[in-house]
Short mmCIF file of C-alpha atoms in Angstrom, two decimals:
data_model
loop_
_atom_site.label_atom_id
_atom_site.label_comp_id
_atom_site.label_asym_id
_atom_site.label_seq_id
_atom_site.Cartn_x
_atom_site.Cartn_y
_atom_site.Cartn_z
CA UNK A 1 -95.69 -14.05 -99.52
CA UNK A 2 -96.40 -10.16 -100.23
CA UNK A 3 -94.24 -7.76 -98.06
CA UNK A 4 -96.49 -6.15 -95.28
CA UNK A 5 -96.65 -2.33 -95.64
CA UNK A 6 -95.99 -0.28 -92.71
CA UNK A 7 -98.90 1.85 -91.41
CA UNK A 8 -99.02 5.37 -92.36
CA UNK A 9 -96.77 7.68 -90.40
CA UNK A 10 -98.76 9.85 -87.94
CA UNK A 11 -97.38 13.62 -86.94
CA UNK A 12 -97.71 14.13 -83.29
CA UNK A 13 -98.97 18.01 -82.54
CA UNK A 14 -97.01 18.86 -79.47
CA UNK A 15 -99.06 22.26 -79.55
CA UNK A 16 -102.21 20.29 -78.87
CA UNK A 17 -100.82 17.87 -76.40
CA UNK A 18 -100.59 19.47 -73.19
CA UNK A 19 -98.60 16.78 -71.66
CA UNK A 20 -96.01 16.97 -74.06
CA UNK A 21 -95.69 20.59 -74.29
CA UNK A 22 -95.07 20.81 -70.41
CA UNK A 23 -92.33 18.24 -70.87
CA UNK A 24 -91.04 20.42 -73.53
CA UNK A 25 -90.90 23.63 -71.27
CA UNK A 26 -89.21 21.62 -68.46
CA UNK A 27 -86.49 20.41 -70.64
CA UNK A 28 -86.04 23.82 -71.78
CA UNK A 29 -86.21 25.51 -68.39
CA UNK A 30 -89.06 27.50 -69.19
CA UNK A 31 -91.94 28.08 -67.40
CA UNK A 32 -90.36 27.19 -63.68
CA UNK A 33 -89.02 29.34 -61.08
CA UNK A 34 -85.35 29.75 -60.96
CA UNK A 35 -83.22 30.43 -58.18
CA UNK A 36 -84.27 34.13 -57.70
CA UNK A 37 -87.87 32.95 -57.70
CA UNK A 38 -88.76 34.58 -61.12
CA UNK A 39 -90.90 32.73 -63.54
CA UNK A 40 -89.44 33.16 -67.11
CA UNK A 41 -91.90 32.78 -69.90
CA UNK A 42 -89.36 32.37 -72.38
CA UNK A 43 -85.71 31.18 -73.27
CA UNK A 44 -85.11 34.76 -74.35
CA UNK A 45 -86.30 36.18 -71.06
CA UNK A 46 -84.00 33.76 -69.32
CA UNK A 47 -80.63 34.91 -71.54
CA UNK A 48 -81.42 38.49 -71.22
CA UNK A 49 -82.90 38.87 -67.74
CA UNK A 50 -85.54 40.56 -66.27
CA UNK A 51 -85.85 44.00 -67.19
CA UNK A 52 -87.73 45.00 -63.75
CA UNK A 53 -84.25 44.99 -61.90
CA UNK A 54 -83.12 47.95 -64.13
CA UNK A 55 -85.86 49.87 -63.35
CA UNK A 56 -84.72 50.99 -60.10
CA UNK A 57 -84.53 54.63 -59.47
CA UNK A 58 -81.32 55.79 -58.34
CA UNK A 59 -80.98 57.98 -55.31
CA UNK A 60 -81.48 61.62 -55.74
CA UNK A 61 -77.89 62.38 -54.24
CA UNK A 62 -76.40 60.60 -57.47
CA UNK A 63 -78.74 62.50 -59.83
CA UNK A 64 -77.38 65.92 -58.30
CA UNK A 65 -73.80 64.99 -58.38
CA UNK A 66 -74.21 64.01 -62.03
CA UNK A 67 -75.82 67.36 -62.47
CA UNK A 68 -73.17 69.36 -60.43
CA UNK A 69 -70.00 67.71 -62.02
CA UNK A 70 -71.41 68.19 -65.76
CA UNK A 71 -72.31 71.87 -64.79
CA UNK A 72 -68.57 72.24 -63.46
CA UNK A 73 -66.86 70.40 -66.40
CA UNK A 74 -68.79 72.41 -68.84
CA UNK A 75 -67.82 75.64 -66.79
CA UNK A 76 -64.27 74.82 -67.13
CA UNK A 77 -64.38 73.61 -70.92
CA UNK A 78 -66.23 76.84 -71.76
CA UNK A 79 -63.85 78.89 -70.04
CA UNK A 80 -60.56 77.11 -71.46
CA UNK A 81 -62.36 77.72 -75.20
CA UNK A 82 -63.22 81.47 -74.50
CA UNK A 83 -60.66 82.66 -71.96
CA UNK A 84 -57.75 80.61 -72.18
CA UNK A 85 -55.47 83.09 -70.52
CA UNK A 86 -57.46 83.56 -67.60
CA UNK A 87 -57.88 79.83 -67.22
CA UNK A 88 -53.95 79.33 -67.42
CA UNK A 89 -53.53 82.09 -64.59
CA UNK A 90 -55.85 80.49 -62.34
CA UNK A 91 -54.36 77.20 -62.46
CA UNK A 92 -50.71 78.02 -62.65
CA UNK A 93 -48.64 80.77 -61.05
CA UNK A 94 -46.20 80.92 -63.72
CA UNK A 95 -45.84 83.44 -66.44
CA UNK A 96 -48.38 83.56 -69.34
CA UNK A 97 -48.33 81.14 -71.62
CA UNK A 98 -47.24 81.96 -75.43
CA UNK A 99 -49.59 79.50 -77.50
CA UNK A 100 -53.28 79.02 -76.36
CA UNK A 101 -53.98 76.16 -78.55
CA UNK A 102 -53.14 73.34 -75.85
CA UNK A 103 -55.64 75.01 -73.65
CA UNK A 104 -58.20 75.37 -76.24
CA UNK A 105 -57.74 71.93 -77.14
CA UNK A 106 -57.89 70.79 -73.57
CA UNK A 107 -61.18 72.64 -73.29
CA UNK A 108 -62.82 71.24 -76.45
CA UNK A 109 -61.94 67.80 -74.99
CA UNK A 110 -63.16 68.64 -71.83
CA UNK A 111 -66.62 69.88 -73.38
CA UNK A 112 -67.21 66.93 -75.67
#
C-alpha cells in the first residue's frame, strides 16, 4: 500500500480576493468610520490622527498678542544688553548697581 501524497499547496492571494481584503481591513480597523465619523485609510493615519484638525487658523487676537509680547521681550532684552544702568534705574529706585554683568546676562537670556 503506497502512501498517498497530499495535494500541492496553493497560496491564497488575498490582494485579488476582494472579500478577504474587506475582512482583513475590518479586523485591522481600517476603512470604517470611527466615533468621530472619520474614515481612516490606513492604520498609520489612525495612530497619528487626521492633520485636518491641526489646520485650524488661530484667532487674529492671538497672533497680535504673540507679536506684541515678542516685541516687548526683545525691546527689554536689547535695553538690558545695551543700557543696563538705565534699565536698572527704571525698574528699581535704589542706588546704581556696581556690576552690569547680571543685567546683561538677564538681557541675553531674555533675548534668547
